[in-house]
Amino acid sequence: MTKRWILVCLVTFGLIFPWMAAAQIDEVGLPNGFERNEQIQSPEAFWGFSVGEYHPRHDEIVSYFEYLDTVSDRVSVEITGHTHDRRPLMVVTFAQPGSDVDAIQAARRDNARDGQGPVVAWMGYSVHGNEASAASAAVQTAWYLAASEDSQVTQWLEDMVIVMEPVLNPDGHDRFAHWVNMHRGQQPSKDPNDREHNEIWPNGRTNYYWFDLNRDWMPLVHPESRARMAQYYAWQPHVVTDFHEMGRNSTYFFQPGVPERNNPITPSEVFELTGEIAKFHAEALDAAQEPYYTRESFDDYYVGKGSTYPDMTGGVGILFEQGSSRGHIQESHYGDRTFTQAVANQVRTSLSSLRATAANADALIGYQRRFFEGAREAAGDNREAGWVFSDGGDPAKAAILIDRLLQHQIEIYPAQESVQIDGVDYPAESSWVIPNNQDQYRLIQSLFEPVTELTMETFYDVSTWPLGMSYDVPHASVRRLPARGPALATPPESQSSAPNPEAVAWVIPWDQYYAAAALAELNAKGYRVQVATKPMTIASQDRPLVRGSLIVHPGIQPDHLPAVASVLTEFAAGHSIEILSMDSGLVSSGPDVGSPSAPVLEQMRVAMVVGEGVNVYNAGYIWHWFDRYLGQPIAKIDTSQVGRVDWSDYTHVILPEGAYQRLPDSFANDMAGFVRSGGALLATRRAVSWVEGLDLGWAWAKEDETDEATEADRRPYEDHSLDFAREVIGGSALAIDLDITHPLGFGYKDSDLTVFRRGAHVLKQDKNHYTRAAVYQDPVLRSGYMGDNNQEALAGTPALVATRHGRGVVVRMADDYLFRGYWLGSERLFANALFFSPLIGTTRLPSE
């Protein structure tokens, strides 16, 4: 007792370090001395350390919530899935004891549209793993909701349901927690230069594959997002919170954000309600004497973020950003910031969110009813009745798109009538209809309608996300919906053709989604695969096949391997893929099976450079594509190790976007030697600028020297941010003209393709006119924002180039063909660069 009294005095009079004082306070961010059920242990009592003293691991967080589930009849924990690294994903429900939570959830869809309660608050924390104060705040808030006997809390639980995602990104959270805890020391350093505050690459922000999960609410590529979406629509929440951190020299932000940068599809009432809710956050932070700001920095535009997606689907999303300690204590412009203080603010605004939800329950419930009514009214005002799309001859890719749309609760119907729109056929048996007249009308418009006229020029994230273009499926808006069947409940079933094991050979058409995965598997197992470099027609099939189609001949396979027919049969059973059987080596047109126009592809050994200076997202997209789609490993070579690698061990080296100029000059020499010796060097986005400086004997075309420099006009200082934004390409959909006779264009039937662009870099033009597999069209912009100067600079310039140097090849890709894992339409370009770049020959004319 004496020691405790002494400690209290020391804390009271500030005679010990502030971070130590905060660590001893059980009630971080909570009302002082709140009445509680003492039978329910606090996080400090359960863990043996107080909230804010250390960063809890994810398993410690899970254990505490499971403990609350056993000791409190207010709490229910459900494991909804697992991350890529097999960590459990939790959704926790708080409700009045005795409530039939299952019945409430079952009635939510109808009640949301009928304007019936109860009001539902969805609390989401730490989608970025190194913004960790949110996860600890979730634990502290959960203890308060489970143990508090305050009348306000009991009233909350009586009047509403609280749904909590304590950690949206468990894999990233644990990377960060491990880093800061192992560097903490008994006397934590507040020096911003200390190792604790400076994570090594790839840091804890991202998920297992280095993706930003706060951009995945729309693409739904990852298990964390897919698991959430099922629960999200089961509860149809009225308010959704999204807790983050920002730089240490910041205070606290909560929405509304920059009003000029709101998504125009979002109903204005969302922003009015956000403003009302903001008053409760201001009151809570004022009482704690904590500074904050609103209406600056952050927007509410991209639908794939956790604070914007709810705005499009019937809720009110709220973004919170706490100035971070990025560890346990760190100096800032606002004084020493402790982890405990950061957690406390997140707890305060968690509780203010609940107060605001309860106080505005009637308004929120009424708004949600009006949202769905208004969606159908807006659909009725639209001259277009909906959308039609087909599989374009690739049922597997269409099935993936349909699966994503169904997860978004979008109604899709199989077409029962063939139509032709703008010269494009939409066959009934492989087309689908999306009516506008449905609850998700606003989301449908956001996902499918291209935008080229925008009132804003600055975007926190991308300016467009057109799904029809990203999946490269034929799609069109229509004024009259074709006849249709019953709504789909699941995607179309996979249809694979079992290859005839007695066939002379087999052909895998290259214009189907899983063809590259089939080639990767055969290649990795040591089978010999040929590629048709010219169109061909198999006599028994009487159908033309695109360039790039794969030929698998049993007679040329290594004797020590199992029969290749069994491998093809097994692959076809697990994928939606067509494998054609040939009864003769002769074809109706094109190269015969043994033709020199059907060369055998080489065995591949692929490396990718990763680490400090490399764009973690771009590298993550590539790793994810190899690991999850191709089903193959890729050697990830850290930038710190590039000088120790024997690059002749690899056939391909991939350079994601990065600052390679920071690496030793010897690496540039190694890469030039790698190419001249027969290697394939694949460079993406701004990595191409570094590659263009390699000593490879480039033959550049002369730049236009006709532009004369003029004296720059004087500009107001405050206009700099807007002028800067006009020169940035933060994320736009661009049109390219693809040479489908080029190995990099194999598998495409149409030269017109939409790709995703970030960054204003322009590829240098080679004098050789045959090297440009794709150029940007004019006009170049398909959807999104791009300043006039950038549009002029890019139109007509190379987008995809392959050049021979010695015995090797360099492929320069200006754009991100694997962007966020959902730009399936351009994935084949990356596959072509990987598999077919060795086929590219020297294309100089005799006169050159």
Short mmCIF file of N, CA, C and O in Angstrom, two decimals, residues 711-812:
data_model
loop_
_atom_site.label_atom_id
_atom_site.label_comp_id
_atom_site.label_asym_id
_atom_site.label_seq_id
_atom_site.Cartn_x
_atom_site.Cartn_y
_atom_site.Cartn_z
N GLU A 711 9.80 32.75 -70.43
CA GLU A 711 9.88 33.18 -69.04
C GLU A 711 8.62 32.75 -68.30
O GLU A 711 7.50 32.98 -68.77
N ALA A 712 8.79 32.10 -67.16
CA ALA A 712 7.65 31.60 -66.40
C ALA A 712 6.83 32.75 -65.84
O ALA A 712 7.37 33.78 -65.43
N ASP A 713 5.52 32.58 -65.89
CA ASP A 713 4.66 33.59 -65.31
C ASP A 713 4.77 33.54 -63.79
O ASP A 713 4.98 32.49 -63.20
N ARG A 714 4.59 34.69 -63.19
CA ARG A 714 4.54 34.74 -61.73
C ARG A 714 3.27 34.10 -61.24
O ARG A 714 2.20 34.30 -61.84
N ARG A 715 3.37 33.32 -60.15
CA ARG A 715 2.20 32.61 -59.62
C ARG A 715 2.09 32.90 -58.13
O ARG A 715 3.09 33.01 -57.41
N PRO A 716 0.85 33.02 -57.61
CA PRO A 716 0.68 33.20 -56.16
C PRO A 716 1.22 31.99 -55.39
O PRO A 716 1.09 30.84 -55.84
N TYR A 717 1.81 32.26 -54.27
CA TYR A 717 2.40 31.21 -53.44
C TYR A 717 1.39 30.13 -53.11
O TYR A 717 1.69 28.93 -53.15
N GLU A 718 0.15 30.52 -52.78
CA GLU A 718 -0.84 29.55 -52.33
C GLU A 718 -1.31 28.63 -53.46
O GLU A 718 -1.94 27.61 -53.22
N ASP A 719 -1.00 29.00 -54.72
CA ASP A 719 -1.41 28.17 -55.85
C ASP A 719 -0.48 27.00 -56.10
O ASP A 719 -0.75 26.14 -56.95
N HIS A 720 0.63 26.94 -55.36
CA HIS A 720 1.62 25.89 -55.63
C HIS A 720 1.03 24.50 -55.50
O HIS A 720 1.28 23.63 -56.34
N SER A 721 0.24 24.27 -54.44
CA SER A 721 -0.28 22.92 -54.22
C SER A 721 -1.17 22.47 -55.36
O SER A 721 -1.11 21.31 -55.80
N LEU A 722 -2.00 23.38 -55.89
CA LEU A 722 -2.85 23.03 -57.02
C LEU A 722 -2.04 22.84 -58.30
O LEU A 722 -2.28 21.92 -59.07
N ASP A 723 -1.07 23.71 -58.52
CA ASP A 723 -0.22 23.57 -59.70
C ASP A 723 0.56 22.26 -59.65
O ASP A 723 0.73 21.59 -60.67
N PHE A 724 1.01 21.91 -58.45
CA PHE A 724 1.72 20.65 -58.27
C PHE A 724 0.81 19.48 -58.61
O PHE A 724 1.20 18.52 -59.29
N ALA A 725 -0.44 19.54 -58.12
CA ALA A 725 -1.39 18.46 -58.35
C ALA A 725 -1.67 18.26 -59.83
O ALA A 725 -1.87 17.12 -60.28
N ARG A 726 -1.67 19.36 -60.58
CA ARG A 726 -1.96 19.25 -62.02
C ARG A 726 -0.86 18.47 -62.75
O ARG A 726 -1.09 17.90 -63.81
N GLU A 727 0.34 18.46 -62.18
CA GLU A 727 1.45 17.77 -62.82
C GLU A 727 1.60 16.32 -62.34
O GLU A 727 2.41 15.57 -62.87
N VAL A 728 0.83 15.94 -61.34
CA VAL A 728 0.92 14.59 -60.77
C VAL A 728 -0.13 13.70 -61.42
O VAL A 728 -1.26 14.13 -61.68
N ILE A 729 0.25 12.47 -61.69
CA ILE A 729 -0.73 11.47 -62.13
C ILE A 729 -0.85 10.47 -60.99
O ILE A 729 -0.07 9.52 -60.87
N GLY A 730 -1.82 10.70 -60.11
CA GLY A 730 -1.96 9.88 -58.91
C GLY A 730 -2.65 8.57 -59.15
O GLY A 730 -2.59 7.67 -58.31
N GLY A 731 -3.32 8.43 -60.26
CA GLY A 731 -3.99 7.17 -60.59
C GLY A 731 -5.07 7.39 -61.62
O GLY A 731 -6.16 7.86 -61.29
N SER A 732 -4.76 7.09 -62.89
CA SER A 732 -5.70 7.32 -63.98
C SER A 732 -5.69 6.14 -64.93
O SER A 732 -4.71 5.40 -65.02
N ALA A 733 -6.80 5.96 -65.65
CA ALA A 733 -6.92 4.89 -66.64
C ALA A 733 -6.62 5.46 -68.01
O ALA A 733 -7.26 6.41 -68.45
N LEU A 734 -5.63 4.87 -68.69
CA LEU A 734 -5.16 5.40 -69.97
C LEU A 734 -5.36 4.38 -71.09
O LEU A 734 -5.33 3.17 -70.87
N ALA A 735 -5.52 4.91 -72.30
CA ALA A 735 -5.73 4.08 -73.47
C ALA A 735 -4.40 3.83 -74.17
O ALA A 735 -3.64 4.77 -74.43
N ILE A 736 -4.12 2.56 -74.48
CA ILE A 736 -2.94 2.25 -75.26
C ILE A 736 -3.35 1.52 -76.54
O ILE A 736 -4.41 0.89 -76.61
N ASP A 737 -2.50 1.64 -77.54
CA ASP A 737 -2.67 0.90 -78.79
C ASP A 737 -1.60 -0.20 -78.79
O ASP A 737 -0.41 0.09 -78.81
N LEU A 738 -2.05 -1.43 -78.74
CA LEU A 738 -1.17 -2.58 -78.55
C LEU A 738 -0.93 -3.30 -79.87
O LEU A 738 -1.87 -3.56 -80.63
N ASP A 739 0.32 -3.62 -80.14
CA ASP A 739 0.68 -4.42 -81.30
C ASP A 739 0.49 -5.88 -80.93
O ASP A 739 1.33 -6.46 -80.24
N ILE A 740 -0.60 -6.49 -81.39
CA ILE A 740 -0.90 -7.86 -80.98
C ILE A 740 -0.09 -8.89 -81.76
O ILE A 740 -0.18 -10.09 -81.49
N THR A 741 0.75 -8.43 -82.71
CA THR A 741 1.67 -9.35 -83.37
C THR A 741 2.99 -9.45 -82.61
O THR A 741 3.80 -10.33 -82.88
N HIS A 742 3.21 -8.52 -81.69
CA HIS A 742 4.44 -8.49 -80.90
C HIS A 742 4.32 -9.52 -79.77
O HIS A 742 3.24 -9.69 -79.20
N PRO A 743 5.41 -10.22 -79.42
CA PRO A 743 5.32 -11.18 -78.30
C PRO A 743 4.75 -10.58 -77.03
O PRO A 743 4.09 -11.28 -76.25
N LEU A 744 4.97 -9.29 -76.79
CA LEU A 744 4.41 -8.66 -75.59
C LEU A 744 2.92 -8.40 -75.72
O LEU A 744 2.25 -8.10 -74.72
N GLY A 745 2.37 -8.54 -76.93
CA GLY A 745 0.93 -8.36 -77.14
C GLY A 745 0.20 -9.66 -77.40
O GLY A 745 -1.01 -9.64 -77.70
N PHE A 746 0.90 -10.79 -77.29
CA PHE A 746 0.26 -12.09 -77.55
C PHE A 746 -0.95 -12.29 -76.62
O PHE A 746 -0.93 -11.90 -75.45
N GLY A 747 -1.96 -12.93 -77.16
CA GLY A 747 -3.14 -13.30 -76.37
C GLY A 747 -4.26 -12.30 -76.43
O GLY A 747 -5.38 -12.60 -76.03
N TYR A 748 -3.97 -11.10 -76.91
CA TYR A 748 -5.01 -10.08 -77.04
C TYR A 748 -5.59 -10.13 -78.45
O TYR A 748 -4.86 -10.23 -79.42
N LYS A 749 -6.90 -10.03 -78.53
CA LYS A 749 -7.57 -10.02 -79.83
C LYS A 749 -7.77 -8.61 -80.37
O LYS A 749 -8.00 -8.43 -81.56
N ASP A 750 -7.70 -7.64 -79.48
CA ASP A 750 -7.97 -6.25 -79.85
C ASP A 750 -6.76 -5.41 -79.47
O ASP A 750 -6.19 -5.58 -78.38
N SER A 751 -6.40 -4.49 -80.31
CA SER A 751 -5.25 -3.63 -80.03
C SER A 751 -5.58 -2.54 -79.01
O SER A 751 -4.66 -1.91 -78.47
N ASP A 752 -6.86 -2.32 -78.76
CA ASP A 752 -7.29 -1.28 -77.82
C ASP A 752 -7.32 -1.86 -76.41
O ASP A 752 -8.01 -2.84 -76.15
N LEU A 753 -6.59 -1.24 -75.48
CA LEU A 753 -6.52 -1.74 -74.11
C LEU A 753 -6.40 -0.57 -73.15
O LEU A 753 -5.78 0.45 -73.48
N THR A 754 -6.97 -0.73 -71.96
CA THR A 754 -6.87 0.29 -70.92
C THR A 754 -5.92 -0.19 -69.83
O THR A 754 -6.05 -1.31 -69.34
N VAL A 755 -4.97 0.66 -69.47
CA VAL A 755 -4.01 0.33 -68.42
C VAL A 755 -4.08 1.39 -67.33
O VAL A 755 -4.68 2.45 -67.51
N PHE A 756 -3.46 1.09 -66.19
CA PHE A 756 -3.51 2.02 -65.06
C PHE A 756 -2.17 2.72 -64.92
O PHE A 756 -1.11 2.08 -64.92
N ARG A 757 -2.23 4.01 -64.75
CA ARG A 757 -1.01 4.83 -64.71
C ARG A 757 -0.92 5.59 -63.40
O ARG A 757 -1.86 6.24 -62.95
N ARG A 758 0.26 5.52 -62.76
CA ARG A 758 0.62 6.40 -61.65
C ARG A 758 1.99 6.97 -61.96
O ARG A 758 2.92 6.24 -62.27
N GLY A 759 2.13 8.27 -61.86
CA GLY A 759 3.41 8.91 -62.17
C GLY A 759 3.42 9.50 -63.56
O GLY A 759 2.78 9.00 -64.48
N ALA A 760 4.19 10.59 -63.73
CA ALA A 760 4.21 11.33 -64.99
C ALA A 760 5.41 11.01 -65.86
O ALA A 760 5.69 11.72 -66.81
N HIS A 761 6.14 9.93 -65.54
CA HIS A 761 7.34 9.59 -66.32
C HIS A 761 6.97 9.24 -67.76
O HIS A 761 5.90 8.72 -68.04
N VAL A 762 7.87 9.52 -68.67
CA VAL A 762 7.68 9.24 -70.10
C VAL A 762 8.85 8.39 -70.57
O VAL A 762 10.01 8.72 -70.31
N LEU A 763 8.56 7.28 -71.24
CA LEU A 763 9.62 6.42 -71.75
C LEU A 763 10.37 7.11 -72.89
O LEU A 763 9.77 7.77 -73.74
N LYS A 764 11.68 6.92 -72.92
CA LYS A 764 12.47 7.43 -74.03
C LYS A 764 12.15 6.63 -75.29
O LYS A 764 11.90 5.43 -75.24
N GLN A 765 12.18 7.32 -76.42
CA GLN A 765 11.86 6.69 -77.69
C GLN A 765 13.13 6.12 -78.34
O GLN A 765 14.13 6.82 -78.48
N ASP A 766 13.05 4.85 -78.70
CA ASP A 766 14.13 4.20 -79.43
C ASP A 766 13.98 4.50 -80.92
O ASP A 766 12.87 4.66 -81.42
N LYS A 767 15.08 4.56 -81.62
CA LYS A 767 15.02 4.81 -83.06
C LYS A 767 14.35 3.66 -83.80
O LYS A 767 13.79 3.85 -84.88
N ASN A 768 14.45 2.47 -83.22
CA ASN A 768 13.89 1.27 -83.87
C ASN A 768 12.37 1.28 -83.71
O ASN A 768 11.85 1.20 -82.61
N HIS A 769 11.65 1.34 -84.80
CA HIS A 769 10.19 1.45 -84.75
C HIS A 769 9.50 0.14 -84.38
O HIS A 769 8.30 0.13 -84.11
N TYR A 770 10.22 -0.96 -84.39
CA TYR A 770 9.60 -2.26 -84.12
C TYR A 770 9.63 -2.64 -82.64
O TYR A 770 9.10 -3.68 -82.26
N THR A 771 10.27 -1.82 -81.84
CA THR A 771 10.43 -2.17 -80.42
C THR A 771 9.24 -1.76 -79.57
O THR A 771 9.10 -2.21 -78.44
N ARG A 772 8.37 -0.91 -80.12
CA ARG A 772 7.28 -0.34 -79.31
C ARG A 772 6.06 -1.25 -79.38
O ARG A 772 5.25 -1.17 -80.30
N ALA A 773 5.93 -2.11 -78.40
CA ALA A 773 4.80 -3.03 -78.37
C ALA A 773 3.49 -2.30 -78.11
O ALA A 773 2.42 -2.79 -78.49
N ALA A 774 3.55 -1.16 -77.45
CA ALA A 774 2.33 -0.38 -77.19
C ALA A 774 2.70 1.09 -77.10
O ALA A 774 3.77 1.45 -76.61
N VAL A 775 1.80 1.93 -77.61
CA VAL A 775 1.95 3.38 -77.48
C VAL A 775 0.64 3.93 -76.92
O VAL A 775 -0.43 3.31 -77.05
N TYR A 776 0.72 5.07 -76.27
CA TYR A 776 -0.48 5.71 -75.75
C TYR A 776 -1.29 6.32 -76.88
O TYR A 776 -0.73 6.93 -77.81
N GLN A 777 -2.60 6.15 -76.79
CA GLN A 777 -3.47 6.71 -77.81
C GLN A 777 -3.62 8.22 -77.60
O GLN A 777 -3.22 8.79 -76.58
N ASP A 778 -4.19 8.85 -78.58
CA ASP A 778 -4.51 10.27 -78.50
C ASP A 778 -5.97 10.45 -78.92
O ASP A 778 -6.31 10.22 -80.09
N PRO A 779 -6.88 10.79 -78.01
CA PRO A 779 -6.65 11.16 -76.62
C PRO A 779 -6.28 9.95 -75.75
O PRO A 779 -6.71 8.84 -76.01
N VAL A 780 -5.51 10.24 -74.73
CA VAL A 780 -4.94 9.17 -73.91
C VAL A 780 -5.80 8.83 -72.69
O VAL A 780 -5.80 7.70 -72.22
N LEU A 781 -6.56 9.80 -72.17
CA LEU A 781 -7.28 9.60 -70.91
C LEU A 781 -8.60 8.87 -71.13
O LEU A 781 -9.45 9.33 -71.89
N ARG A 782 -8.75 7.75 -70.45
CA ARG A 782 -10.02 7.00 -70.48
C ARG A 782 -10.90 7.35 -69.28
O ARG A 782 -12.12 7.47 -69.39
N SER A 783 -10.28 7.45 -68.11
CA SER A 783 -11.05 7.76 -66.91
C SER A 783 -10.11 8.30 -65.84
O SER A 783 -8.96 7.88 -65.74
N GLY A 784 -10.63 9.25 -65.06
CA GLY A 784 -9.84 9.84 -63.98
C GLY A 784 -9.38 11.24 -64.32
O GLY A 784 -9.84 11.87 -65.28
N TYR A 785 -8.46 11.72 -63.51
CA TYR A 785 -7.93 13.08 -63.71
C TYR A 785 -6.52 13.01 -64.26
O TYR A 785 -5.67 12.24 -63.80
N MET A 786 -6.24 13.86 -65.24
CA MET A 786 -4.88 14.07 -65.72
C MET A 786 -4.81 15.47 -66.30
O MET A 786 -5.64 15.85 -67.12
N GLY A 787 -3.82 16.24 -65.85
CA GLY A 787 -3.66 17.61 -66.34
C GLY A 787 -3.41 17.65 -67.84
O GLY A 787 -2.88 16.70 -68.43
N ASP A 788 -3.79 18.74 -68.46
CA ASP A 788 -3.65 18.88 -69.91
C ASP A 788 -2.20 18.69 -70.35
O ASP A 788 -1.92 18.07 -71.39
N ASN A 789 -1.26 19.20 -69.57
CA ASN A 789 0.15 19.08 -69.93
C ASN A 789 0.58 17.62 -69.98
O ASN A 789 1.31 17.20 -70.89
N ASN A 790 0.13 16.86 -69.01
CA ASN A 790 0.49 15.44 -68.98
C ASN A 790 -0.17 14.67 -70.12
O ASN A 790 0.42 13.74 -70.68
N GLN A 791 -1.40 15.02 -70.44
CA GLN A 791 -2.06 14.35 -71.55
C GLN A 791 -1.30 14.60 -72.85
O GLN A 791 -1.10 13.68 -73.66
N GLU A 792 -0.88 15.83 -73.05
CA GLU A 792 -0.12 16.16 -74.26
C GLU A 792 1.23 15.44 -74.26
O GLU A 792 1.69 14.95 -75.30
N ALA A 793 1.87 15.37 -73.09
CA ALA A 793 3.20 14.77 -73.01
C ALA A 793 3.17 13.27 -73.28
O ALA A 793 4.12 12.72 -73.84
N LEU A 794 2.08 12.60 -72.89
CA LEU A 794 2.03 11.14 -73.01
C LEU A 794 1.45 10.67 -74.34
O LEU A 794 1.83 9.60 -74.84
N ALA A 795 0.53 11.41 -74.92
CA ALA A 795 -0.14 10.95 -76.14
C ALA A 795 0.88 10.62 -77.23
O ALA A 795 1.75 11.43 -77.56
N GLY A 796 0.79 9.41 -77.76
CA GLY A 796 1.65 8.99 -78.84
C GLY A 796 3.01 8.47 -78.42
O GLY A 796 3.79 8.01 -79.27
N THR A 797 3.33 8.52 -77.14
CA THR A 797 4.64 8.06 -76.67
C THR A 797 4.59 6.56 -76.36
O THR A 797 3.52 5.98 -76.20
N PRO A 798 5.76 5.90 -76.25
CA PRO A 798 5.77 4.47 -75.96
C PRO A 798 5.21 4.17 -74.57
O PRO A 798 5.47 4.90 -73.61
N ALA A 799 4.46 3.09 -74.49
CA ALA A 799 3.94 2.61 -73.20
C ALA A 799 4.59 1.30 -72.79
O ALA A 799 4.71 1.01 -71.60
N LEU A 800 5.01 0.51 -73.77
CA LEU A 800 5.60 -0.80 -73.52
C LEU A 800 6.64 -1.06 -74.60
O LEU A 800 6.29 -1.08 -75.79
N VAL A 801 7.89 -1.25 -74.20
CA VAL A 801 8.98 -1.34 -75.17
C VAL A 801 9.88 -2.52 -74.81
O VAL A 801 10.18 -2.75 -73.63
N ALA A 802 10.35 -3.23 -75.84
CA ALA A 802 11.32 -4.31 -75.65
C ALA A 802 12.46 -4.12 -76.63
O ALA A 802 12.22 -3.97 -77.84
N THR A 803 13.69 -4.11 -76.14
CA THR A 803 14.85 -3.91 -77.00
C THR A 803 15.91 -4.97 -76.73
O THR A 803 16.12 -5.37 -75.58
N ARG A 804 16.53 -5.42 -77.80
CA ARG A 804 17.61 -6.41 -77.73
C ARG A 804 18.94 -5.70 -77.46
O ARG A 804 19.24 -4.66 -78.06
N HIS A 805 19.74 -6.28 -76.58
CA HIS A 805 21.08 -5.79 -76.27
C HIS A 805 21.96 -7.00 -76.08
O HIS A 805 21.80 -7.75 -75.11
N GLY A 806 22.89 -7.22 -77.00
CA GLY A 806 23.69 -8.43 -76.93
C GLY A 806 22.79 -9.64 -77.08
O GLY A 806 21.97 -9.72 -77.99
N ARG A 807 22.91 -10.59 -76.15
CA ARG A 807 22.08 -11.79 -76.21
C ARG A 807 20.83 -11.67 -75.36
O ARG A 807 20.03 -12.60 -75.28
N GLY A 808 20.66 -10.53 -74.70
CA GLY A 808 19.53 -10.38 -73.80
C GLY A 808 18.53 -9.33 -74.25
O GLY A 808 18.62 -8.78 -75.35
N VAL A 809 17.56 -9.05 -73.38
CA VAL A 809 16.47 -8.15 -73.73
C VAL A 809 16.10 -7.31 -72.51
O VAL A 809 16.19 -7.77 -71.37
N VAL A 810 15.72 -6.07 -72.78
CA VAL A 810 15.19 -5.19 -71.73
C VAL A 810 13.74 -4.87 -72.08
O VAL A 810 13.44 -4.45 -73.20
N VAL A 811 12.85 -5.07 -71.12
CA VAL A 811 11.44 -4.71 -71.28
C VAL A 811 11.14 -3.54 -70.36
O VAL A 811 11.34 -3.64 -69.14
N ARG A 812 10.69 -2.46 -70.93
CA ARG A 812 10.34 -1.27 -70.15
C ARG A 812 8.82 -1.12 -70.13
O ARG A 812 8.19 -0.97 -71.19
#
